[in-house]
C-alpha cells in the first residue's frame, strides 16, 4: 500500500477520534457533575455517582471536558495536514491524542470503570493511527510523510 493511502487512513482515524472527543468534551461541559462522570465512567452504577458534588469537583470535571474538547480539535485539525503528507502533523496528533489515551487506558480501562464502547475503541483507533504513522514515517524521506 502506498504511503498516500496510509496517510488517508491515518487521517480518517484521527478525524473519527478527534470528533468523538470534541463531542465528549461538549457533553461533559454541558452536563451536571454526576451525569458527566457517569458518561465517562459508564461501567459504574449511575446511582453511585449521584451528587451532590462540591463546586470544585464540578469545575474539575468541566476542565476535563475542556481538555477533551481541545485535544479533539487539535487531532482533527492535524488530520487534515496528515492527509497532505505533513510528518509534523502525524507527530502532533500522535503526541496529543496518544498521551490522552494513555491516561484513559491506565486510569479508566485498567481501573475497570468503563465499558468497551466507545472509550476503549477510541484507544484502539488512536493506537492504530500511531502504528500506521510510524510505518509511514520509517518509509518516507526525512521531512515528509508522502512518497
Short mmCIF file of C-alpha atoms in Angstrom, two decimals:
data_model
loop_
_atom_site.label_atom_id
_atom_site.label_comp_id
_atom_site.label_asym_id
_atom_site.label_seq_id
_atom_site.Cartn_x
_atom_site.Cartn_y
_atom_site.Cartn_z
CA UNK A 1 0.00 0.00 0.00
CA UNK A 2 1.37 3.40 -0.95
CA UNK A 3 2.11 5.95 1.74
CA UNK A 4 -0.54 8.28 0.34
CA UNK A 5 -3.19 5.62 1.00
CA UNK A 6 -1.88 5.08 4.52
CA UNK A 7 -1.95 8.83 5.13
CA UNK A 8 -5.62 8.94 4.19
CA UNK A 9 -6.40 6.04 6.53
CA UNK A 10 -4.45 7.73 9.35
CA UNK A 11 -6.32 10.97 8.68
CA UNK A 12 -9.71 9.30 8.83
CA UNK A 13 -8.78 7.53 12.07
CA UNK A 14 -7.72 10.83 13.70
CA UNK A 15 -10.81 12.64 12.40
CA UNK A 16 -13.06 9.99 13.94
CA UNK A 17 -11.07 10.04 17.17
CA UNK A 18 -11.00 13.83 17.28
CA UNK A 19 -14.70 14.34 16.63
CA UNK A 20 -15.67 11.76 19.26
CA UNK A 21 -13.53 13.65 21.78
CA UNK A 22 -14.93 17.05 20.77
CA UNK A 23 -18.42 15.63 21.29
CA UNK A 24 -17.41 14.10 24.66
CA UNK A 25 -15.95 17.42 25.76
CA UNK A 26 -19.15 19.27 24.89
CA UNK A 27 -21.27 16.67 26.71
CA UNK A 28 -19.11 16.88 29.84
CA UNK A 29 -19.00 20.68 29.88
CA UNK A 30 -22.77 20.98 29.41
CA UNK A 31 -23.75 18.26 31.94
CA UNK A 32 -24.06 18.39 35.68
CA UNK A 33 -21.17 16.76 37.50
CA UNK A 34 -22.83 13.43 38.27
CA UNK A 35 -24.08 12.96 34.72
CA UNK A 36 -20.68 13.95 33.29
CA UNK A 37 -18.84 11.43 35.45
CA UNK A 38 -21.41 8.75 34.62
CA UNK A 39 -20.99 9.48 30.90
CA UNK A 40 -17.27 8.74 31.12
CA UNK A 41 -17.28 6.02 33.79
CA UNK A 42 -20.07 4.10 32.07
CA UNK A 43 -19.34 0.77 33.81
CA UNK A 44 -20.15 2.32 37.20
CA UNK A 45 -23.71 2.27 38.52
CA UNK A 46 -25.03 5.82 37.92
CA UNK A 47 -26.73 5.75 41.33
CA UNK A 48 -23.28 5.61 42.92
CA UNK A 49 -22.31 8.80 41.06
CA UNK A 50 -25.32 10.90 42.06
CA UNK A 51 -24.37 14.15 43.80
CA UNK A 52 -24.23 16.43 45.43
CA UNK A 53 -20.69 17.32 44.43
CA UNK A 54 -18.69 20.29 45.70
CA UNK A 55 -18.40 23.12 43.18
CA UNK A 56 -14.66 22.47 42.93
CA UNK A 57 -15.30 18.87 41.78
CA UNK A 58 -17.71 20.17 39.14
CA UNK A 59 -15.12 22.65 37.95
CA UNK A 60 -12.51 19.89 37.73
CA UNK A 61 -14.83 17.71 35.64
CA UNK A 62 -15.61 20.66 33.34
CA UNK A 63 -11.87 21.27 32.96
CA UNK A 64 -11.58 17.63 31.87
CA UNK A 65 -14.33 18.27 29.33
CA UNK A 66 -12.48 21.33 28.06
CA UNK A 67 -9.30 19.27 27.71
CA UNK A 68 -11.15 16.61 25.72
CA UNK A 69 -12.58 19.35 23.50
CA UNK A 70 -9.24 20.98 22.63
CA UNK A 71 -7.45 17.63 22.30
CA UNK A 72 -10.14 16.53 19.86
CA UNK A 73 -9.86 19.77 17.90
CA UNK A 74 -6.06 19.56 17.67
CA UNK A 75 -6.13 15.99 16.38
CA UNK A 76 -8.92 16.75 13.93
CA UNK A 77 -7.04 19.74 12.53
CA UNK A 78 -3.81 17.72 12.40
CA UNK A 79 -5.64 15.03 10.43
CA UNK A 80 -6.21 17.43 7.53
CA UNK A 81 -2.47 18.14 7.38
CA UNK A 82 -1.67 14.42 7.64
CA UNK A 83 -3.86 13.86 4.57
CA UNK A 84 -1.46 16.16 2.70
CA UNK A 85 1.64 14.36 3.98
CA UNK A 86 2.82 16.56 6.85
CA UNK A 87 5.09 14.50 9.12
CA UNK A 88 4.89 17.12 11.88
CA UNK A 89 1.08 16.76 11.94
CA UNK A 90 1.45 13.00 12.47
CA UNK A 91 3.74 13.72 15.41
CA UNK A 92 1.35 16.29 16.91
CA UNK A 93 -1.72 14.06 16.56
CA UNK A 94 0.15 11.07 17.94
CA UNK A 95 1.57 13.01 20.85
CA UNK A 96 -1.65 14.80 21.83
CA UNK A 97 -4.14 12.02 21.10
CA UNK A 98 -1.82 9.22 22.12
CA UNK A 99 -0.93 10.66 25.51
CA UNK A 100 -4.58 11.45 26.21
CA UNK A 101 -5.45 7.82 25.56
CA UNK A 102 -2.57 6.51 27.69
CA UNK A 103 -4.15 8.29 30.66
CA UNK A 104 -7.58 6.95 29.77
CA UNK A 105 -6.24 3.40 29.42
CA UNK A 106 -4.27 3.47 32.69
CA UNK A 107 -6.89 5.10 34.89
CA UNK A 108 -10.22 4.18 33.31
CA UNK A 109 -9.73 0.90 31.39
CA UNK A 110 -7.33 -0.75 33.82
CA UNK A 111 -9.37 0.66 36.71
CA UNK A 112 -12.44 -1.16 35.41
CA UNK A 113 -14.60 1.96 35.27
CA UNK A 114 -15.58 1.81 31.59
CA UNK A 115 -17.22 -0.50 29.09
CA UNK A 116 -15.59 -1.38 25.79
CA UNK A 117 -17.61 1.17 23.78
CA UNK A 118 -16.80 3.93 22.98
CA UNK A 119 -13.71 4.79 25.00
CA UNK A 120 -11.68 1.62 24.61
CA UNK A 121 -12.49 1.54 20.91
CA UNK A 122 -11.13 5.09 20.61
CA UNK A 123 -7.94 3.94 22.32
CA UNK A 124 -7.63 1.23 19.67
CA UNK A 125 -8.30 3.80 16.94
CA UNK A 126 -5.55 6.13 18.19
CA UNK A 127 -3.12 3.22 18.64
CA UNK A 128 -3.81 2.13 15.07
CA UNK A 129 -3.23 5.65 13.77
CA UNK A 130 0.05 5.88 15.69
CA UNK A 131 1.28 2.49 14.43
CA UNK A 132 0.41 3.37 10.84
CA UNK A 133 2.09 6.76 11.28
CA UNK A 134 5.28 5.08 12.42
CA UNK A 135 5.20 2.82 9.36
CA UNK A 136 4.80 5.82 7.06
CA UNK A 137 7.46 7.83 8.88
CA UNK A 138 10.01 5.00 8.66
CA UNK A 139 9.46 4.56 4.93
CA UNK A 140 9.38 8.24 3.93
CA UNK A 141 12.22 10.57 3.04
CA UNK A 142 13.04 12.78 6.01
CA UNK A 143 10.83 15.85 6.37
CA UNK A 144 7.84 14.37 4.55
CA UNK A 145 5.33 11.61 5.08
CA UNK A 146 4.33 11.21 1.43
CA UNK A 147 6.20 9.46 -1.34
#
